[in-house]
Coordinates of C-alpha atoms in Angstrom, one line a residue:
M1 CA 17.7 -53.8 168.3
S2 CA 15.0 -54.9 170.8
V3 CA 14.8 -53.1 174.1
G4 CA 15.2 -55.1 177.3
V5 CA 13.1 -52.6 179.2
P6 CA 11.9 -49.6 177.2
L7 CA 11.8 -46.1 178.6
L8 CA 8.2 -45.8 177.5
D9 CA 5.8 -48.3 175.9
L10 CA 3.0 -46.4 174.2
E11 CA 1.8 -49.5 172.5
A12 CA 1.0 -51.1 175.9
Q13 CA -1.1 -48.1 176.8
N14 CA -2.9 -47.5 173.5
R15 CA -3.5 -51.1 172.3
P16 CA -6.4 -51.8 174.7
L17 CA -8.0 -48.5 173.6
R18 CA -7.5 -49.2 169.9
A19 CA -11.1 -49.8 168.9
E20 CA -12.4 -46.9 170.9
I21 CA -9.8 -44.5 169.5
L22 CA -10.5 -45.6 165.9
T23 CA -14.2 -45.0 166.5
A24 CA -13.5 -41.5 167.8
I25 CA -11.2 -40.7 164.8
T26 CA -13.9 -42.1 162.4
R27 CA -16.4 -39.8 164.1
V28 CA -14.3 -36.8 163.3
C29 CA -13.7 -37.9 159.7
D30 CA -17.5 -38.5 159.2
S31 CA -18.3 -35.1 160.7
Q32 CA -15.9 -33.2 158.4
R33 CA -15.3 -30.8 161.4
F34 CA -11.5 -30.7 161.9
I35 CA -10.8 -27.4 163.7
L36 CA -12.6 -25.9 166.8
G37 CA -15.5 -28.3 166.5
P38 CA -17.6 -30.3 169.0
E39 CA -14.7 -32.5 170.1
N40 CA -12.7 -29.5 171.3
R41 CA -15.7 -28.1 173.2
A42 CA -16.4 -31.4 174.8
L43 CA -12.8 -32.0 175.7
E44 CA -12.5 -28.6 177.3
S45 CA -15.6 -29.2 179.5
E46 CA -14.4 -32.7 180.5
L47 CA -10.9 -31.6 181.4
A48 CA -12.0 -28.6 183.3
R49 CA -14.1 -30.9 185.5
L50 CA -11.3 -33.5 185.7
L51 CA -8.7 -30.9 186.7
G52 CA -10.9 -28.9 189.0
V53 CA -10.5 -25.6 187.2
G54 CA -13.0 -23.0 186.1
H55 CA -11.9 -22.8 182.4
A56 CA -9.9 -25.1 180.1
L57 CA -8.8 -24.1 176.6
A58 CA -7.6 -26.7 174.1
V59 CA -4.5 -25.5 172.2
S60 CA -2.0 -26.8 169.7
S61 CA 0.9 -27.8 172.1
G62 CA 2.3 -27.3 175.5
T63 CA 4.7 -24.8 174.1
D64 CA 1.9 -22.8 172.6
A65 CA 0.1 -23.0 175.9
V66 CA 3.0 -21.2 177.6
L67 CA 3.3 -18.7 174.8
L68 CA -0.5 -18.0 174.9
A69 CA -0.5 -17.6 178.7
L70 CA 2.3 -15.0 178.5
M71 CA 0.5 -13.2 175.7
T72 CA -2.8 -13.3 177.7
I73 CA -1.2 -11.4 180.6
G74 CA 0.5 -9.0 178.3
I75 CA 4.1 -10.0 178.4
G76 CA 6.1 -8.1 175.7
A77 CA 9.3 -6.4 174.7
G78 CA 11.5 -5.2 177.6
D79 CA 9.6 -7.2 180.2
E80 CA 11.3 -9.7 182.5
V81 CA 9.9 -13.1 183.6
I82 CA 11.5 -15.1 186.4
T83 CA 11.8 -18.8 185.7
P84 CA 13.9 -21.7 186.8
A85 CA 17.3 -22.5 185.1
Y86 CA 16.5 -26.2 184.8
S87 CA 13.6 -27.1 182.6
F88 CA 12.6 -28.0 179.0
F89 CA 13.6 -25.3 176.6
A90 CA 10.0 -24.2 175.7
T91 CA 9.6 -22.5 179.1
A92 CA 12.3 -19.9 178.4
G93 CA 11.8 -20.0 174.6
A94 CA 8.3 -18.7 174.9
I95 CA 9.5 -15.7 176.9
V96 CA 12.1 -14.7 174.4
R97 CA 9.7 -15.1 171.5
L98 CA 7.7 -12.2 172.9
G99 CA 10.7 -10.0 173.1
A100 CA 10.9 -10.4 176.9
R101 CA 13.9 -11.5 179.0
P102 CA 14.0 -14.7 181.0
V103 CA 15.6 -14.2 184.4
F104 CA 16.9 -17.5 185.5
V105 CA 17.0 -18.6 189.2
D106 CA 18.4 -21.7 190.7
I107 CA 16.4 -24.8 191.8
D108 CA 15.8 -26.6 195.0
P109 CA 18.3 -29.5 194.8
A110 CA 15.8 -31.9 196.5
T111 CA 12.8 -31.3 194.1
F112 CA 14.4 -29.9 190.8
N113 CA 11.8 -27.0 191.1
I114 CA 12.3 -23.3 191.4
D115 CA 13.8 -22.2 194.7
P116 CA 11.5 -19.5 196.0
E117 CA 14.2 -18.1 198.3
R118 CA 16.1 -17.0 195.2
I119 CA 13.2 -15.1 193.6
D120 CA 13.6 -11.9 195.7
A121 CA 17.1 -11.2 194.4
A122 CA 15.9 -11.8 190.8
M123 CA 13.2 -9.1 191.0
T124 CA 13.7 -5.8 189.2
P125 CA 11.4 -3.0 188.2
R126 CA 10.9 -4.8 184.9
T127 CA 9.7 -8.0 186.4
R128 CA 6.2 -8.7 185.0
A129 CA 5.6 -12.4 185.9
I130 CA 6.9 -15.5 187.6
L131 CA 6.8 -18.8 185.6
P132 CA 7.5 -21.7 187.8
V133 CA 7.8 -25.2 186.3
H134 CA 6.3 -28.3 188.0
L135 CA 9.1 -30.5 186.8
F136 CA 8.9 -34.2 186.4
G137 CA 5.4 -34.3 188.0
A138 CA 5.9 -32.5 191.3
V139 CA 4.4 -29.1 192.0
A140 CA 6.7 -26.3 192.9
D141 CA 6.4 -24.6 196.3
L142 CA 3.6 -22.3 195.0
D143 CA 2.6 -20.7 198.3
A144 CA 6.1 -19.2 198.6
V145 CA 6.1 -18.2 195.0
L146 CA 2.6 -16.7 195.1
A147 CA 3.5 -14.7 198.2
R148 CA 6.4 -13.0 196.4
A149 CA 4.3 -12.4 193.3
A150 CA 1.6 -10.8 195.3
K151 CA 4.0 -8.5 197.1
A152 CA 5.3 -7.4 193.7
G153 CA 1.8 -7.2 192.2
I154 CA 2.6 -9.6 189.3
P155 CA 0.9 -12.8 188.1
V156 CA 2.2 -16.4 188.4
V157 CA 1.9 -18.7 185.3
E158 CA 2.2 -22.4 186.1
D159 CA 4.1 -24.5 183.6
A160 CA 2.4 -27.7 184.4
A161 CA 3.3 -29.5 181.2
Q162 CA 4.6 -32.5 183.2
A163 CA 2.2 -32.4 186.1
I164 CA -1.4 -33.2 184.9
G165 CA -3.3 -34.5 187.9
A166 CA -0.6 -33.4 190.5
T167 CA -1.8 -31.4 193.5
Y168 CA -0.3 -29.0 196.0
N169 CA -1.9 -28.8 199.4
A170 CA -5.0 -30.4 197.9
R171 CA -5.2 -27.8 195.1
P172 CA -4.8 -28.8 191.4
A173 CA -1.7 -28.0 189.4
G174 CA -2.7 -25.5 186.8
G175 CA -5.5 -24.1 189.0
I176 CA -3.5 -22.2 191.5
G177 CA -1.7 -19.4 189.6
A178 CA -3.3 -17.0 187.2
L179 CA -3.0 -19.5 184.3
G180 CA -1.8 -23.1 183.9
C181 CA -0.2 -24.7 180.9
F182 CA -0.3 -28.4 180.1
S183 CA 1.2 -30.6 177.3
F184 CA -0.3 -33.6 175.7
F185 CA 2.8 -34.6 173.8
P186 CA 2.5 -38.4 173.2
S187 CA 5.0 -39.3 176.0
K188 CA 3.1 -37.4 178.7
N189 CA 1.0 -39.1 181.3
L190 CA -2.0 -38.1 179.2
G191 CA -0.7 -38.1 175.6
A192 CA -2.4 -37.3 172.3
F193 CA -1.4 -38.8 168.9
G194 CA 0.6 -35.7 168.1
D195 CA 1.2 -32.2 169.5
A196 CA -1.6 -30.8 171.7
G197 CA -1.9 -28.8 174.9
L198 CA -4.2 -27.1 177.3
L199 CA -4.5 -23.7 179.0
T200 CA -6.3 -23.4 182.3
T201 CA -7.5 -20.6 184.6
N202 CA -10.1 -19.7 187.1
D203 CA -10.4 -16.2 185.8
A204 CA -13.2 -15.7 183.3
G205 CA -11.6 -12.5 181.9
L206 CA -8.3 -14.2 181.2
A207 CA -10.1 -17.2 179.7
A208 CA -12.0 -14.9 177.3
R209 CA -8.8 -13.1 176.3
A210 CA -6.9 -16.3 175.8
K211 CA -9.7 -17.8 173.7
R212 CA -9.6 -14.7 171.4
L213 CA -5.8 -14.8 171.1
R214 CA -5.9 -18.5 170.3
N215 CA -7.6 -17.8 167.0
H216 CA -5.6 -14.8 165.6
G217 CA -7.3 -12.4 168.0
A218 CA -10.5 -12.6 166.0
E219 CA -13.9 -11.8 167.7
P220 CA -16.1 -12.0 165.7
K221 CA -14.6 -13.7 162.7
Y222 CA -12.4 -11.4 160.6
H223 CA -12.6 -8.6 163.2
H224 CA -9.3 -8.2 165.1
Q225 CA -8.8 -6.0 168.1
L226 CA -5.8 -8.1 169.2
V227 CA -2.9 -9.8 167.4
G228 CA -3.0 -13.4 168.4
G229 CA -1.8 -16.6 166.8
N230 CA -2.9 -19.9 165.5
F231 CA -2.9 -22.0 168.7
R232 CA -5.9 -24.3 167.9
M233 CA -6.0 -28.0 168.7
D234 CA -7.3 -30.1 165.8
E235 CA -10.4 -32.2 166.3
M236 CA -8.5 -35.5 165.8
Q237 CA -6.3 -34.9 168.9
A238 CA -9.3 -33.7 170.9
A239 CA -11.2 -36.9 170.1
V240 CA -8.2 -39.1 171.0
L241 CA -7.7 -37.3 174.3
R242 CA -11.4 -37.7 175.2
V243 CA -11.0 -41.5 174.9
K244 CA -7.8 -41.5 177.0
A245 CA -8.6 -38.9 179.7
P246 CA -11.0 -41.2 181.7
H247 CA -8.0 -43.5 182.2
L248 CA -5.7 -40.9 183.6
A249 CA -6.4 -41.5 187.2
A250 CA -5.7 -45.2 186.9
W251 CA -2.5 -44.6 184.9
T252 CA -1.3 -42.1 187.5
E253 CA -1.9 -44.4 190.4
A254 CA 0.1 -47.1 188.5
R255 CA 3.0 -44.7 188.1
R256 CA 2.9 -43.8 191.8
L257 CA 2.9 -47.5 192.7
N258 CA 5.9 -48.0 190.4
A259 CA 7.7 -45.2 192.2
R260 CA 7.0 -46.8 195.6
R261 CA 8.2 -50.1 194.3
Y262 CA 11.4 -48.5 193.0
A263 CA 12.0 -47.0 196.4
S264 CA 11.7 -50.4 198.0
L265 CA 13.9 -52.2 195.3
F266 CA 16.7 -49.6 195.6
Q267 CA 16.6 -49.9 199.3
E268 CA 16.7 -53.7 199.2
A269 CA 19.7 -53.5 196.7
G270 CA 21.6 -51.4 199.2
L271 CA 21.8 -48.4 196.8
A272 CA 20.5 -45.8 199.2
D273 CA 23.8 -44.1 199.6
A274 CA 24.8 -44.3 195.9
V275 CA 21.6 -43.3 194.2
V276 CA 19.4 -40.2 195.0
L277 CA 15.8 -41.0 194.3
P278 CA 13.1 -38.4 193.6
V279 CA 11.1 -37.1 196.5
A280 CA 7.5 -35.8 196.9
P281 CA 7.6 -32.5 198.7
P282 CA 5.3 -32.2 201.7
G283 CA 1.7 -31.7 200.6
C284 CA 2.5 -32.6 197.0
R285 CA 0.9 -35.4 195.1
H286 CA 3.7 -36.4 192.7
I287 CA 2.4 -37.9 189.4
F288 CA 5.9 -39.1 188.2
N289 CA 5.9 -37.9 184.6
Q290 CA 9.5 -39.0 184.9
F291 CA 11.3 -41.0 187.6
V292 CA 14.7 -39.1 187.8
I293 CA 17.5 -40.5 189.8
R294 CA 20.8 -38.8 190.5
V295 CA 24.2 -40.5 190.5
D296 CA 27.7 -38.9 190.4
D297 CA 28.8 -40.9 187.3
R298 CA 25.6 -40.3 185.4
D299 CA 27.2 -40.7 182.0
G300 CA 28.9 -43.9 182.9
L301 CA 25.6 -45.3 184.2
K302 CA 23.8 -44.2 181.0
R303 CA 26.4 -46.1 178.9
H304 CA 25.9 -49.2 181.1
L305 CA 22.1 -49.1 180.8
D306 CA 22.3 -48.5 177.1
E307 CA 24.5 -51.6 176.7
R308 CA 21.9 -53.7 178.6
R309 CA 19.1 -52.3 176.5
I310 CA 17.5 -50.5 179.5
G311 CA 15.6 -47.4 178.5
N312 CA 16.8 -44.1 180.0
E313 CA 17.0 -40.4 179.2
I314 CA 18.9 -37.3 180.3
Y315 CA 16.5 -34.5 181.3
Y316 CA 18.3 -32.1 180.7
P317 CA 22.0 -32.1 179.8
I318 CA 22.4 -28.3 179.6
P319 CA 20.7 -25.9 182.0
L320 CA 18.8 -23.0 180.4
H321 CA 21.1 -20.2 181.5
L322 CA 24.0 -21.9 179.8
Q323 CA 22.3 -22.6 176.4
E324 CA 24.2 -21.0 173.5
C325 CA 21.1 -19.1 172.3
F326 CA 21.0 -17.3 175.6
A327 CA 24.6 -16.3 175.8
D328 CA 23.8 -12.6 175.3
L329 CA 22.0 -12.7 178.7
G330 CA 25.4 -12.9 180.4
Y331 CA 25.0 -15.9 182.6
R332 CA 28.1 -17.9 183.4
V333 CA 29.0 -21.4 184.8
G334 CA 28.4 -21.2 188.6
D335 CA 25.5 -18.8 188.5
C336 CA 23.0 -21.6 189.2
P337 CA 25.0 -24.4 190.8
H338 CA 22.1 -26.7 191.7
A339 CA 20.7 -26.6 188.2
E340 CA 24.2 -27.3 186.8
R341 CA 24.7 -30.2 189.1
A342 CA 21.2 -31.6 188.2
A343 CA 22.2 -31.4 184.5
R344 CA 25.4 -33.4 185.2
T345 CA 23.9 -36.1 187.5
S346 CA 20.3 -36.7 186.6
L347 CA 19.0 -39.7 184.6
A348 CA 15.4 -40.8 184.0
L349 CA 14.4 -44.5 184.4
P350 CA 11.3 -46.2 183.0
I351 CA 8.2 -45.3 185.1
Y352 CA 5.2 -45.7 182.7
S353 CA 2.1 -47.2 184.1
E354 CA 2.3 -50.6 182.4
L355 CA 5.8 -51.3 183.7
T356 CA 5.9 -54.6 185.5
L357 CA 7.6 -55.5 188.8
D358 CA 9.9 -57.9 186.9
Q359 CA 10.9 -55.1 184.6
Q360 CA 11.6 -52.8 187.5
R361 CA 13.8 -55.5 189.1
T362 CA 15.7 -55.7 185.9
V363 CA 16.3 -51.9 185.9
V364 CA 17.4 -51.9 189.5
A365 CA 19.7 -54.9 189.1
A366 CA 21.4 -53.1 186.2
V367 CA 21.9 -50.0 188.3
A368 CA 23.3 -52.1 191.1
E369 CA 25.6 -53.9 188.8
F370 CA 27.1 -50.6 187.7
V371 CA 27.4 -49.2 191.2
G372 CA 29.1 -52.4 192.4
H373 CA 31.5 -52.3 189.6
S374 CA 32.3 -48.6 190.2
V375 CA 33.0 -49.3 193.9
R376 CA 35.3 -52.2 193.1
T377 CA 37.3 -50.2 190.6

């Protein structure tokens, strides 16, 4: 079935770059260098400049970026890492994979990001790091997070998988904490043609340790002082990302324009009281990886949009502290009420950079139709 308005249209983004991307892929094929070659090195240099960070390390996925970051700061069995209860699973999954315990705290209901005021109560003698998530493209309140981390003498690792190009008080996401983690999953604002990610830091020592851990801890080859993993980005993905990265700024501004247009369209439709729109926190440059609204009858609205072939997605239907695999941690319904409400009421609408004004009008009209019907009934 055709989609009236897709949630994401990758073809619209990639089609104009087709010839350039094919040239880059051919360059890799002709070189016969497929792992840790010149495309990786060039991409790392280019992205470090683009993001305003000292060091950038190309890795195999955003998930592996988080895992590698935690390994780099020495997280292991028995440690605790504070992280928000509302995020993609990989954030908490990486903690558990290292034998550590995720300590979930509730979110700020206005931003979906970790509530710094709840961090103090989550601290214990076992706390070894704080892992905030810049969810949906808005940077968490890092000054408040960093102040608490500094008091405890522990590092902050930024999960910036959804926030490439976002800033916080003029500082770049991924360049404020000890380490930053990015994803280039195809649906991201900067997407590869498969899994890929990036680790960033301004600390040369952490960069060197992460680089060694990325390749099984080997330095030099076949000499292992550390046990690392295979977290390498392949050259094909690096080549594709090098073609696409120069367009990120324009794509981001298009998303930000679409967000402003949504705000106007929802206001014009008289939906201000029925639909909660995303907000950009003070000092934050929101890059709108997703445009997530909140409505009381979220599931009803989703069915309505599905019937009208309007793309939408639930991010995320079950908060992390209530996931079955974390049942042994002892969390219960009500422990993180804002995260639980976000899971019940949040719905993402199309926001990709090629989205047209007419398509946005179609989306808002469909939402208005549902809200009007709900009020009448």
